[in-house]
mmCIF file of N, CA and C in Angstrom:
data_model
loop_
_atom_site.group_PDB
_atom_site.id
_atom_site.type_symbol
_atom_site.label_atom_id
_atom_site.label_comp_id
_atom_site.label_asym_id
_atom_site.label_seq_id
_atom_site.Cartn_x
_atom_site.Cartn_y
_atom_site.Cartn_z
ATOM 1 N N ILE A 707 19.487 -3.024 13.837
ATOM 2 C CA ILE A 707 19.673 -3.180 13.029
ATOM 3 C C ILE A 707 19.161 -2.455 11.764
ATOM 4 N N TYR A 708 19.395 -2.328 10.303
ATOM 5 C CA TYR A 708 18.870 -1.169 9.767
ATOM 6 C C TYR A 708 18.241 -2.615 9.022
ATOM 7 N N PRO A 709 17.071 -3.107 8.060
ATOM 8 C CA PRO A 709 16.466 -4.242 7.232
ATOM 9 C C PRO A 709 16.746 -4.036 6.216
ATOM 10 N N PHE A 710 17.006 -2.667 5.585
ATOM 11 C CA PHE A 710 17.330 -2.745 4.265
ATOM 12 C C PHE A 710 18.425 -3.059 3.801
ATOM 13 N N THR A 711 19.146 -2.911 5.000
ATOM 14 C CA THR A 711 21.373 -3.325 4.865
ATOM 15 C C THR A 711 20.854 -4.739 5.421
ATOM 16 N N LEU A 712 20.641 -5.198 5.438
ATOM 17 C CA LEU A 712 20.467 -6.626 6.295
ATOM 18 C C LEU A 712 19.719 -7.455 5.296
ATOM 19 N N MET A 713 18.723 -6.511 4.550
ATOM 20 C CA MET A 713 18.147 -7.527 3.337
ATOM 21 C C MET A 713 19.309 -7.973 2.479
ATOM 22 N N ARG A 714 19.982 -6.680 1.836
ATOM 23 C CA ARG A 714 20.747 -6.866 0.773
ATOM 24 C C ARG A 714 21.956 -7.496 1.304
ATOM 25 N N VAL A 715 22.213 -7.629 1.924
ATOM 26 C CA VAL A 715 23.325 -8.531 2.293
ATOM 27 C C VAL A 715 22.840 -9.756 2.475
ATOM 28 N N GLN A 716 22.148 -9.971 2.982
ATOM 29 C CA GLN A 716 21.560 -11.721 3.008
ATOM 30 C C GLN A 716 21.154 -11.825 1.657
ATOM 31 N N ALA A 717 20.709 -11.634 0.804
ATOM 32 C CA ALA A 717 20.076 -11.224 -0.502
ATOM 33 C C ALA A 717 20.389 -12.738 -1.149
ATOM 34 N N GLU A 718 21.618 -13.660 -0.909
ATOM 35 C CA GLU A 718 22.007 -14.629 -1.042
ATOM 36 C C GLU A 718 21.816 -16.105 -0.234
ATOM 37 N N GLN A 719 21.082 -15.590 0.676
ATOM 38 C CA GLN A 719 20.599 -16.997 1.430
ATOM 39 C C GLN A 719 18.800 -16.836 0.896
ATOM 40 N N PRO A 720 18.336 -17.897 0.793
ATOM 41 C CA PRO A 720 16.555 -18.319 0.276
ATOM 42 C C PRO A 720 15.991 -17.301 0.950
ATOM 43 N N ALA A 721 15.033 -16.549 0.767
ATOM 44 C CA ALA A 721 13.670 -16.347 1.795
ATOM 45 C C ALA A 721 12.869 -17.068 2.775
ATOM 46 N N ASP A 722 12.411 -16.141 3.412
ATOM 47 C CA ASP A 722 12.056 -16.762 4.596
ATOM 48 C C ASP A 722 10.514 -16.909 4.338
ATOM 49 N N VAL A 723 9.654 -18.211 3.894
ATOM 50 C CA VAL A 723 8.569 -17.670 3.247
ATOM 51 C C VAL A 723 7.577 -17.712 4.000
ATOM 52 N N LEU A 724 7.510 -18.110 5.436
ATOM 53 C CA LEU A 724 6.646 -16.970 6.916
ATOM 54 C C LEU A 724 6.951 -15.555 6.701
ATOM 55 N N GLN A 725 7.454 -15.033 6.867
ATOM 56 C CA GLN A 725 8.043 -13.698 6.508
ATOM 57 C C GLN A 725 7.331 -12.924 5.377
ATOM 58 N N LEU A 726 7.487 -13.428 4.261
ATOM 59 C CA LEU A 726 7.304 -13.239 3.340
ATOM 60 C C LEU A 726 5.694 -13.009 2.599
ATOM 61 N N ASP A 727 4.894 -13.884 3.226
ATOM 62 C CA ASP A 727 3.788 -14.410 3.811
ATOM 63 C C ASP A 727 2.867 -13.162 4.861
ATOM 64 N N ALA A 728 3.712 -12.653 5.973
ATOM 65 C CA ALA A 728 3.293 -12.079 6.670
ATOM 66 C C ALA A 728 3.096 -10.642 6.364
ATOM 67 N N ALA A 729 4.186 -10.289 5.429
ATOM 68 C CA ALA A 729 4.300 -8.619 4.900
ATOM 69 C C ALA A 729 3.538 -8.517 3.379
ATOM 70 N N LEU A 730 3.087 -9.863 3.066
ATOM 71 C CA LEU A 730 2.204 -9.228 2.137
ATOM 72 C C LEU A 730 0.845 -9.650 2.502
ATOM 73 N N ASP A 731 0.645 -10.041 3.973
ATOM 74 C CA ASP A 731 -0.987 -9.950 4.044
ATOM 75 C C ASP A 731 -1.085 -9.187 4.940
ATOM 76 N N PHE A 732 0.017 -8.369 5.334
ATOM 77 C CA PHE A 732 0.288 -6.754 5.865
ATOM 78 C C PHE A 732 -0.046 -5.601 5.398
ATOM 79 N N LEU A 733 0.042 -5.832 4.256
ATOM 80 C CA LEU A 733 -0.149 -4.872 2.989
ATOM 81 C C LEU A 733 -1.030 -5.037 2.674
ATOM 82 N N ARG A 734 -1.986 -6.493 2.648
ATOM 83 C CA ARG A 734 -3.289 -6.680 2.337
ATOM 84 C C ARG A 734 -4.679 -5.626 2.854
ATOM 85 N N GLN A 735 -4.004 -5.861 4.661
ATOM 86 C CA GLN A 735 -5.170 -5.844 5.248
ATOM 87 C C GLN A 735 -4.564 -4.234 5.386
ATOM 88 N N LEU A 736 -3.929 -3.661 4.569
ATOM 89 C CA LEU A 736 -3.597 -1.961 5.640
ATOM 90 C C LEU A 736 -4.396 -1.013 5.083
ATOM 91 N N GLY A 737 -4.792 0.032 6.077
ATOM 92 C CA GLY A 737 -6.248 0.481 6.231
ATOM 93 C C GLY A 737 -7.582 -0.128 5.930
ATOM 94 N N SER A 738 -7.910 0.515 4.589
ATOM 95 C CA SER A 738 -9.291 -0.078 4.184
ATOM 96 C C SER A 738 -8.825 -1.019 3.544
ATOM 97 N N GLY A 739 -7.539 -1.331 3.513
ATOM 98 C CA GLY A 739 -7.124 -3.087 2.135
ATOM 99 C C GLY A 739 -6.805 -2.448 1.099
ATOM 100 N N MET A 740 -5.167 -3.323 0.793
ATOM 101 C CA MET A 740 -4.892 -2.512 -0.906
ATOM 102 C C MET A 740 -5.325 -4.001 -1.510
ATOM 103 N N SER A 741 -5.388 -3.598 -3.103
ATOM 104 C CA SER A 741 -6.054 -4.395 -3.813
ATOM 105 C C SER A 741 -4.501 -5.197 -4.172
ATOM 106 N N GLU A 742 -4.291 -5.798 -5.177
ATOM 107 C CA GLU A 742 -3.050 -6.947 -5.283
ATOM 108 C C GLU A 742 -2.576 -5.699 -6.592
ATOM 109 N N ASP A 743 -3.181 -5.203 -7.083
ATOM 110 C CA ASP A 743 -2.382 -4.232 -8.350
ATOM 111 C C ASP A 743 -1.401 -3.392 -6.980
ATOM 112 N N GLU A 744 -1.638 -2.877 -5.621
ATOM 113 C CA GLU A 744 -1.818 -1.486 -5.180
ATOM 114 C C GLU A 744 -0.734 -1.871 -4.533
ATOM 115 N N VAL A 745 -0.732 -3.668 -3.885
ATOM 116 C CA VAL A 745 0.670 -4.745 -3.038
ATOM 117 C C VAL A 745 1.616 -4.529 -4.081
ATOM 118 N N ALA A 746 1.345 -5.084 -5.315
ATOM 119 C CA ALA A 746 2.481 -4.478 -6.417
ATOM 120 C C ALA A 746 2.930 -4.059 -6.159
ATOM 121 N N ARG A 747 3.045 -2.511 -6.828
ATOM 122 C CA ARG A 747 3.050 -1.172 -6.761
ATOM 123 C C ARG A 747 4.277 -1.051 -5.405
ATOM 124 N N VAL A 748 3.568 -1.156 -4.541
ATOM 125 C CA VAL A 748 4.651 -0.867 -2.859
ATOM 126 C C VAL A 748 5.410 -2.197 -3.301
ATOM 127 N N VAL A 749 5.604 -3.248 -2.709
ATOM 128 C CA VAL A 749 6.983 -3.641 -3.205
ATOM 129 C C VAL A 749 7.573 -3.539 -4.590
ATOM 130 N N LYS A 750 6.932 -3.399 -5.514
ATOM 131 C CA LYS A 750 8.375 -3.179 -6.711
ATOM 132 C C LYS A 750 8.558 -1.772 -6.350
ATOM 133 N N VAL A 751 8.185 -0.545 -6.068
ATOM 134 C CA VAL A 751 9.263 0.578 -5.748
ATOM 135 C C VAL A 751 9.793 0.589 -4.461
ATOM 136 N N PHE A 752 9.415 -0.755 -3.387
ATOM 137 C CA PHE A 752 10.230 -0.959 -2.371
ATOM 138 C C PHE A 752 9.586 -2.185 -1.917
ATOM 139 N N PRO A 753 10.831 -3.205 -2.433
ATOM 140 C CA PRO A 753 10.645 -4.462 -2.610
ATOM 141 C C PRO A 753 11.535 -4.277 -0.929
ATOM 142 N N GLU A 754 11.892 -3.636 -0.129
ATOM 143 C CA GLU A 754 12.362 -4.074 1.403
ATOM 144 C C GLU A 754 11.931 -4.184 2.675
ATOM 145 N N VAL A 755 10.206 -4.005 1.812
ATOM 146 C CA VAL A 755 9.231 -3.437 3.091
ATOM 147 C C VAL A 755 9.366 -5.592 2.719
ATOM 148 N N LEU A 756 9.142 -6.198 2.150
ATOM 149 C CA LEU A 756 9.011 -7.881 2.437
ATOM 150 C C LEU A 756 9.885 -8.329 3.269
ATOM 151 N N GLY A 757 11.243 -7.907 3.483
ATOM 152 C CA GLY A 757 11.949 -8.676 4.814
ATOM 153 C C GLY A 757 12.226 -7.256 6.165
ATOM 154 N N CYS A 758 10.919 -6.944 6.293
ATOM 155 C CA CYS A 758 11.078 -6.231 7.479
ATOM 156 C C CYS A 758 10.151 -6.713 8.448
ATOM 157 N N ASP A 759 10.057 -6.823 9.627
ATOM 158 C CA ASP A 759 9.565 -7.817 10.459
ATOM 159 C C ASP A 759 8.050 -6.526 10.348
ATOM 160 N N VAL A 760 7.004 -7.695 10.671
ATOM 161 C CA VAL A 760 5.933 -7.221 10.811
ATOM 162 C C VAL A 760 5.301 -6.421 11.703
ATOM 163 N N GLN A 761 5.538 -6.612 12.973
ATOM 164 C CA GLN A 761 5.075 -6.417 14.546
ATOM 165 C C GLN A 761 6.152 -4.797 14.604
ATOM 166 N N GLN A 762 7.109 -5.349 15.058
ATOM 167 C CA GLN A 762 8.303 -3.681 15.020
ATOM 168 C C GLN A 762 8.067 -3.344 14.077
ATOM 169 N N GLN A 763 8.507 -3.190 12.930
ATOM 170 C CA GLN A 763 8.739 -2.370 11.499
ATOM 171 C C GLN A 763 7.665 -1.482 11.090
ATOM 172 N N LEU A 764 6.784 -2.565 10.617
ATOM 173 C CA LEU A 764 5.364 -2.422 9.831
ATOM 174 C C LEU A 764 3.852 -1.612 10.566
ATOM 175 N N GLN A 765 3.974 -2.683 11.593
ATOM 176 C CA GLN A 765 2.602 -1.832 12.518
ATOM 177 C C GLN A 765 3.333 -0.552 13.005
ATOM 178 N N GLY A 766 4.427 -0.469 13.369
ATOM 179 C CA GLY A 766 4.927 0.422 14.355
ATOM 180 C C GLY A 766 5.203 1.680 13.500
ATOM 181 N N ASN A 767 5.291 1.358 12.250
ATOM 182 C CA ASN A 767 5.385 2.478 11.577
ATOM 183 C C ASN A 767 3.805 3.117 11.028
ATOM 184 N N VAL A 768 2.951 2.144 10.867
ATOM 185 C CA VAL A 768 1.446 2.549 10.387
ATOM 186 C C VAL A 768 0.995 3.109 11.601
ATOM 187 N N ASP A 769 0.971 2.637 13.020
ATOM 188 C CA ASP A 769 0.539 2.891 14.296
ATOM 189 C C ASP A 769 1.029 4.649 14.268
ATOM 190 N N LYS A 770 2.345 4.767 13.900
ATOM 191 C CA LYS A 770 2.965 6.584 13.969
ATOM 192 C C LYS A 770 2.076 7.430 12.787
ATOM 193 N N LEU A 771 1.763 7.003 11.408
ATOM 194 C CA LEU A 771 0.992 7.502 10.345
ATOM 195 C C LEU A 771 -0.058 7.817 10.711
ATOM 196 N N GLN A 772 -0.747 6.580 11.847
ATOM 197 C CA GLN A 772 -2.084 6.818 12.527
ATOM 198 C C GLN A 772 -1.954 7.845 13.635
ATOM 199 N N GLN A 773 -0.697 8.186 14.106
ATOM 200 C CA GLN A 773 -1.656 8.463 15.557
ATOM 201 C C GLN A 773 -0.540 10.037 15.374
ATOM 202 N N ASP A 774 0.370 10.396 14.727
ATOM 203 C CA ASP A 774 0.472 11.438 14.562
ATOM 204 C C ASP A 774 0.264 12.150 13.254
ATOM 205 N N TRP A 775 -0.046 11.586 12.340
ATOM 206 C CA TRP A 775 -0.385 12.516 11.313
ATOM 207 C C TRP A 775 -2.127 12.184 10.973
ATOM 208 N N ASN A 776 -2.930 11.563 12.030
ATOM 209 C CA ASN A 776 -3.945 10.890 11.989
ATOM 210 C C ASN A 776 -4.872 10.518 10.250
ATOM 211 N N LEU A 777 -3.300 9.242 10.049
ATOM 212 C CA LEU A 777 -4.540 8.743 8.325
ATOM 213 C C LEU A 777 -4.892 7.385 8.985
ATOM 214 N N GLN A 778 -6.174 7.620 8.301
ATOM 215 C CA GLN A 778 -7.087 6.420 8.287
ATOM 216 C C GLN A 778 -7.323 5.991 7.044
ATOM 217 N N GLY A 779 -7.906 4.245 7.005
ATOM 218 C CA GLY A 779 -8.222 3.852 5.745
ATOM 219 C C GLY A 779 -7.381 4.390 4.468
ATOM 220 N N ARG A 780 -8.598 4.302 3.831
ATOM 221 C CA ARG A 780 -7.912 5.173 2.030
ATOM 222 C C ARG A 780 -6.603 5.822 2.555
ATOM 223 N N VAL A 781 -6.936 6.718 3.174
ATOM 224 C CA VAL A 781 -5.982 8.132 3.062
ATOM 225 C C VAL A 781 -4.917 7.627 3.366
ATOM 226 N N LEU A 782 -4.424 6.143 4.707
ATOM 227 C CA LEU A 782 -3.282 5.690 4.540
ATOM 228 C C LEU A 782 -3.253 5.145 3.636
ATOM 229 N N VAL A 783 -3.552 4.223 2.974
ATOM 230 C CA VAL A 783 -3.786 3.420 1.642
ATOM 231 C C VAL A 783 -2.572 4.463 0.102
ATOM 232 N N LYS A 784 -3.173 5.712 0.174
ATOM 233 C CA LYS A 784 -2.996 6.064 -1.015
ATOM 234 C C LYS A 784 -1.538 7.005 -0.109
ATOM 235 N N ALA A 785 -0.888 6.969 1.204
ATOM 236 C CA ALA A 785 0.086 8.068 1.523
ATOM 237 C C ALA A 785 1.102 6.501 1.368
ATOM 238 N N VAL A 786 0.880 5.447 1.473
ATOM 239 C CA VAL A 786 1.895 4.253 1.825
ATOM 240 C C VAL A 786 2.060 4.274 -0.131
ATOM 241 N N LEU A 787 1.215 4.275 -0.652
ATOM 242 C CA LEU A 787 0.755 4.105 -2.215
ATOM 243 C C LEU A 787 2.008 4.908 -2.970
ATOM 244 N N ARG A 788 1.734 6.279 -1.922
ATOM 245 C CA ARG A 788 2.880 7.149 -3.308
ATOM 246 C C ARG A 788 4.250 7.540 -2.605
ATOM 247 N N GLN A 789 4.474 6.752 -1.032
ATOM 248 C CA GLN A 789 5.533 6.649 -0.442
ATOM 249 C C GLN A 789 5.862 5.802 0.692
ATOM 250 N N PRO A 790 6.104 4.252 -0.435
ATOM 251 C CA PRO A 790 6.301 3.396 0.561
ATOM 252 C C PRO A 790 7.423 2.942 1.172
ATOM 253 N N ALA A 791 8.394 4.222 0.892
ATOM 254 C CA ALA A 791 9.519 3.659 1.738
ATOM 255 C C ALA A 791 8.896 3.794 3.324
ATOM 256 N N VAL A 792 8.120 4.790 3.701
ATOM 257 C CA VAL A 792 7.663 5.042 4.957
ATOM 258 C C VAL A 792 7.367 4.404 6.027
ATOM 259 N N LEU A 793 7.306 2.944 5.167
ATOM 260 C CA LEU A 793 6.834 1.515 6.313
ATOM 261 C C LEU A 793 8.315 0.746 6.905
ATOM 262 N N GLY A 794 9.895 1.611 5.728
ATOM 263 C CA GLY A 794 10.517 1.401 6.676
ATOM 264 C C GLY A 794 11.484 2.726 7.786
ATOM 265 N N TYR A 795 11.143 3.318 7.717
ATOM 266 C CA TYR A 795 11.353 4.864 8.417
ATOM 267 C C TYR A 795 12.197 3.957 10.256
ATOM 268 N N ASN A 796 13.174 4.525 10.227
ATOM 269 C CA ASN A 796 13.072 3.954 11.914
ATOM 270 C C ASN A 796 14.057 4.544 12.913
ATOM 271 N N ILE A 797 14.184 6.001 12.289
ATOM 272 C CA ILE A 797 14.711 7.467 12.979
ATOM 273 C C ILE A 797 13.841 8.774 13.333
ATOM 274 N N ASP A 798 13.766 8.776 13.459
ATOM 275 C CA ASP A 798 12.639 10.784 13.827
ATOM 276 C C ASP A 798 14.046 11.694 14.785
ATOM 277 N N CYS A 799 14.457 11.949 14.151
ATOM 278 C CA CYS A 799 15.710 12.731 14.642
ATOM 279 C C CYS A 799 14.770 14.139 15.142
ATOM 280 N N MET A 800 13.465 14.380 14.888
ATOM 281 C CA MET A 800 13.061 15.242 15.269
ATOM 282 C C MET A 800 13.300 16.986 15.214
ATOM 283 N N GLY A 801 14.044 17.172 14.337
ATOM 284 C CA GLY A 801 14.830 18.353 13.834
ATOM 285 C C GLY A 801 16.604 18.388 14.378
ATOM 286 N N ASP A 802 16.505 17.132 15.195
ATOM 287 C CA ASP A 802 18.381 17.078 15.640
ATOM 288 C C ASP A 802 19.127 16.540 15.068
ATOM 289 N N CYS A 803 19.043 16.546 13.599
ATOM 290 C CA CYS A 803 19.754 15.078 12.407
ATOM 291 C C CYS A 803 20.733 14.552 12.925
ATOM 292 N N ALA A 804 20.147 13.479 12.482
ATOM 293 C CA ALA A 804 21.036 12.322 12.937
ATOM 294 C C ALA A 804 21.667 11.138 11.764
ATOM 295 N N GLY A 805 21.850 12.281 10.373
ATOM 296 C CA GLY A 805 22.864 12.133 9.391
ATOM 297 C C GLY A 805 22.418 11.078 8.946
ATOM 298 N N GLU A 806 20.526 10.220 9.580
ATOM 299 C CA GLU A 806 20.498 9.292 8.502
ATOM 300 C C GLU A 806 19.462 9.611 7.825
ATOM 301 N N CYS A 807 19.456 10.541 6.920
ATOM 302 C CA CYS A 807 18.076 10.766 6.328
ATOM 303 C C CYS A 807 17.064 10.066 5.567
ATOM 304 N N ASN A 808 18.241 8.402 4.636
ATOM 305 C CA ASN A 808 17.319 8.046 3.928
ATOM 306 C C ASN A 808 16.573 7.032 5.168
ATOM 307 N N ARG A 809 16.082 6.905 6.453
ATOM 308 C CA ARG A 809 15.473 6.321 7.006
ATOM 309 C C ARG A 809 14.942 6.918 8.380
ATOM 310 N N CYS A 810 15.168 8.431 7.611
ATOM 311 C CA CYS A 810 14.379 8.936 8.739
ATOM 312 C C CYS A 810 13.107 9.982 8.374
ATOM 313 N N TRP A 811 12.032 9.932 9.649
ATOM 314 C CA TRP A 811 10.943 10.185 9.406
ATOM 315 C C TRP A 811 10.427 11.984 8.663
ATOM 316 N N VAL A 812 11.580 12.186 8.717
ATOM 317 C CA VAL A 812 11.646 13.910 8.006
ATOM 318 C C VAL A 812 11.030 13.569 6.879
ATOM 319 N N ARG A 813 11.716 12.336 6.010
ATOM 320 C CA ARG A 813 10.808 13.137 4.738
ATOM 321 C C ARG A 813 9.452 12.572 4.257
ATOM 322 N N PHE A 814 9.418 12.226 5.594
ATOM 323 C CA PHE A 814 7.717 11.943 4.576
ATOM 324 C C PHE A 814 7.089 13.439 5.387
#
């Protein structure tokens, strides 16, 4: 399931406060830590981040950034600030296009 689409479909349902808190806490602790202003910038540009599962989606993508691109600490934070949607990518076509470019790591 693609969390962005799911979030838009469920927009009329009340938000899960625990999910929102978990996503915000995750952003605050990302890399060397994000300031409240930086968290607000990420949420403003990519509000879908609040609907992403912290353990599977967000942590998985941060792990990929750390392992594949060796982004750590403040460099990781700056990469996410530059392109917040990277936290929602869930396809890696590795050059064999799957036709889902908005969700693909090829954009990073």
